[in-house]
Amino acid sequence: MSVKAWLFGAVVVVMMAACAFPSLEDDPAPQRASGTVTSALKDVERFWGEQFPELADGQAFQPIKGGYHPYTESDPPPPCGGQQADYSPNAFYCPDQDFIAWDAQTLIPSLEADYGPALVGVVMAHEYGHAIQARIGPDDQPTVVLEQQADCYAGAWLADVLAGRSKAFKKLSAEQLDTTVAGLLLLRDQPGTPAEADGAHGNAFDRIRALQEGVEDGAGQCAKYRANNLPVTEVPFSTRREAETGGDLPYDDAVQALAQDAQSYWQRTYPQLTGDQWQQLPVQAFEAGSPPACERPDASAGGAAFYCPDGDFAAFDTTDLGPQLHSRIGDYAVGMLLGDLFARAAQDRRGAETRDKAGQLTVDCLAGSWTNDVLTRQDQDSLRLSPGDLDEAVSALLAFGRASDGNGPTAFDRIASYRSGVLEGLPACRA
Ligand SMILES: [Zn+2]
């Protein structure tokens, strides 16, 4: 996030190879992949046996011919297209030999240990999606389109799991679904990757969008993905300075700039929602564990942030929660928190619900509508988003908005609702 346009146009970009995954810091003891990968791949194959004919004018599905290949450092993957592949913590589809290979030493065991088997299933369903592309195309699209189509296909398979139709995976709980989405954040591009770069997969915001579209609308929708109909928010850093700081403002500056911007956004747009004027919303800082008195706080982030309807003010913990969001995720995680509080105030002030599922989802959409305004405004001297900011918002939702007690919406649904606000603006939140 930045508050001012800078003069220098140089761009520093970190690119990643196709289907690359970040290297993982802890090396677990070498081990072969568990049965999870193979049973996931077989289940994905079952799924495509059912779905493929519809996408391919009645053609029968041909499963992968080149086999499944777990590899390790000492037992590398088979050559692909005549080239010996070196060991890397990765998973990939080889179009020439029609096989799928994966790092059974580090990547897959770590993903499974940290995020559960469903994420391993999603990674394999993504690779299988490339095998589907090898069968029915398209073959003239930029990498980022093909990668998001593979994510969408993975989502179409995940819908089967969620519906209880998978033979390999039991129906996922809300917590497991959120954990799976959290794992996808690991697999995003480095912030600042231009969407048109070779090997770009998309930021987490775009990748989760594609996955969710597959879940909601199925493989037929994924098959339509083309460069001219795919919303892609991934952008490169616009200045050298932005690239050097990763686009993050210092904590205090970020809080001030964000609060000010949210205030002016709601001054401009609240009348569209209700016909009433927006009254300045006081935002109180408090020390961790010592919130200001409030009879019935409308809480977010487990109570570390809230809107107080009787006192008509917002408050958040600026000694623990705020700095943690900023240092662990980034400045726009603080933006997500403030966006949530202002949206909560807007809802409460107009007498709408915030404390049930639908109310929370409207709050997330309204928070997204502010992000939409920041993204689409012409005025470059005011607050502007940096690459990575939308992913920070998604990370923040996963950090403080997860399904925990079974009553609230899942982070999966909250991210979807936030995204409608981001992509479509305020009109998306009126329903
Ligand atoms: Zn891929």
PDB file of C-alpha atoms and ligand atoms in Angstrom, residues 18-21 91-93 123 126-127 129-130 133 143 146-148 150-151 199-201 207, ligand 1:
ATOM      1  CA  ALA A  18       5.874 -23.047 -14.037  1.00  0.00           C
ATOM      2  CA  CYS A  19       4.060 -24.910 -11.298  1.00  0.00           C
ATOM      3  CA  ALA A  20       6.782 -24.026  -8.808  1.00  0.00           C
ATOM      4  CA  PHE A  21       6.073 -24.037  -5.133  1.00  0.00           C
ATOM      5  CA  ALA A  91       4.658 -31.044  -8.448  1.00  0.00           C
ATOM      6  CA  PHE A  92       4.204 -31.001 -12.203  1.00  0.00           C
ATOM      7  CA  TYR A  93       2.430 -32.428 -15.219  1.00  0.00           C
ATOM      8  CA  VAL A 123      -2.614 -29.773  -5.732  1.00  0.00           C
ATOM      9  CA  HIS A 126      -4.605 -28.873 -10.301  1.00  0.00           C
ATOM     10  CA  GLU A 127      -1.908 -30.944 -12.030  1.00  0.00           C
ATOM     11  CA  GLY A 129      -6.214 -30.045 -14.816  1.00  0.00           C
ATOM     12  CA  HIS A 130      -3.134 -29.542 -17.003  1.00  0.00           C
ATOM     13  CA  GLN A 133      -5.800 -29.006 -21.097  1.00  0.00           C
ATOM     14  CA  THR A 143       0.302 -19.176 -18.502  1.00  0.00           C
ATOM     15  CA  LEU A 146      -3.942 -21.965 -17.885  1.00  0.00           C
ATOM     16  CA  GLU A 147      -2.902 -21.981 -14.230  1.00  0.00           C
ATOM     17  CA  GLN A 148      -6.158 -20.470 -13.053  1.00  0.00           C
ATOM     18  CA  ALA A 150      -6.239 -25.695 -13.533  1.00  0.00           C
ATOM     19  CA  ASP A 151      -7.184 -24.143 -10.154  1.00  0.00           C
ATOM     20  CA  GLY A 199       5.115 -19.026 -15.214  1.00  0.00           C
ATOM     21  CA  ALA A 200       2.734 -16.660 -13.417  1.00  0.00           C
ATOM     22  CA  HIS A 201       0.068 -18.634 -11.547  1.00  0.00           C
ATOM     23  CA  ARG A 207      -6.202 -18.318  -7.448  1.00  0.00           C
TER      24      ARG A 207
HETATM   25 ZN    ZN B   1       0.019 -25.490 -12.749  1.00  0.00          ZN
END
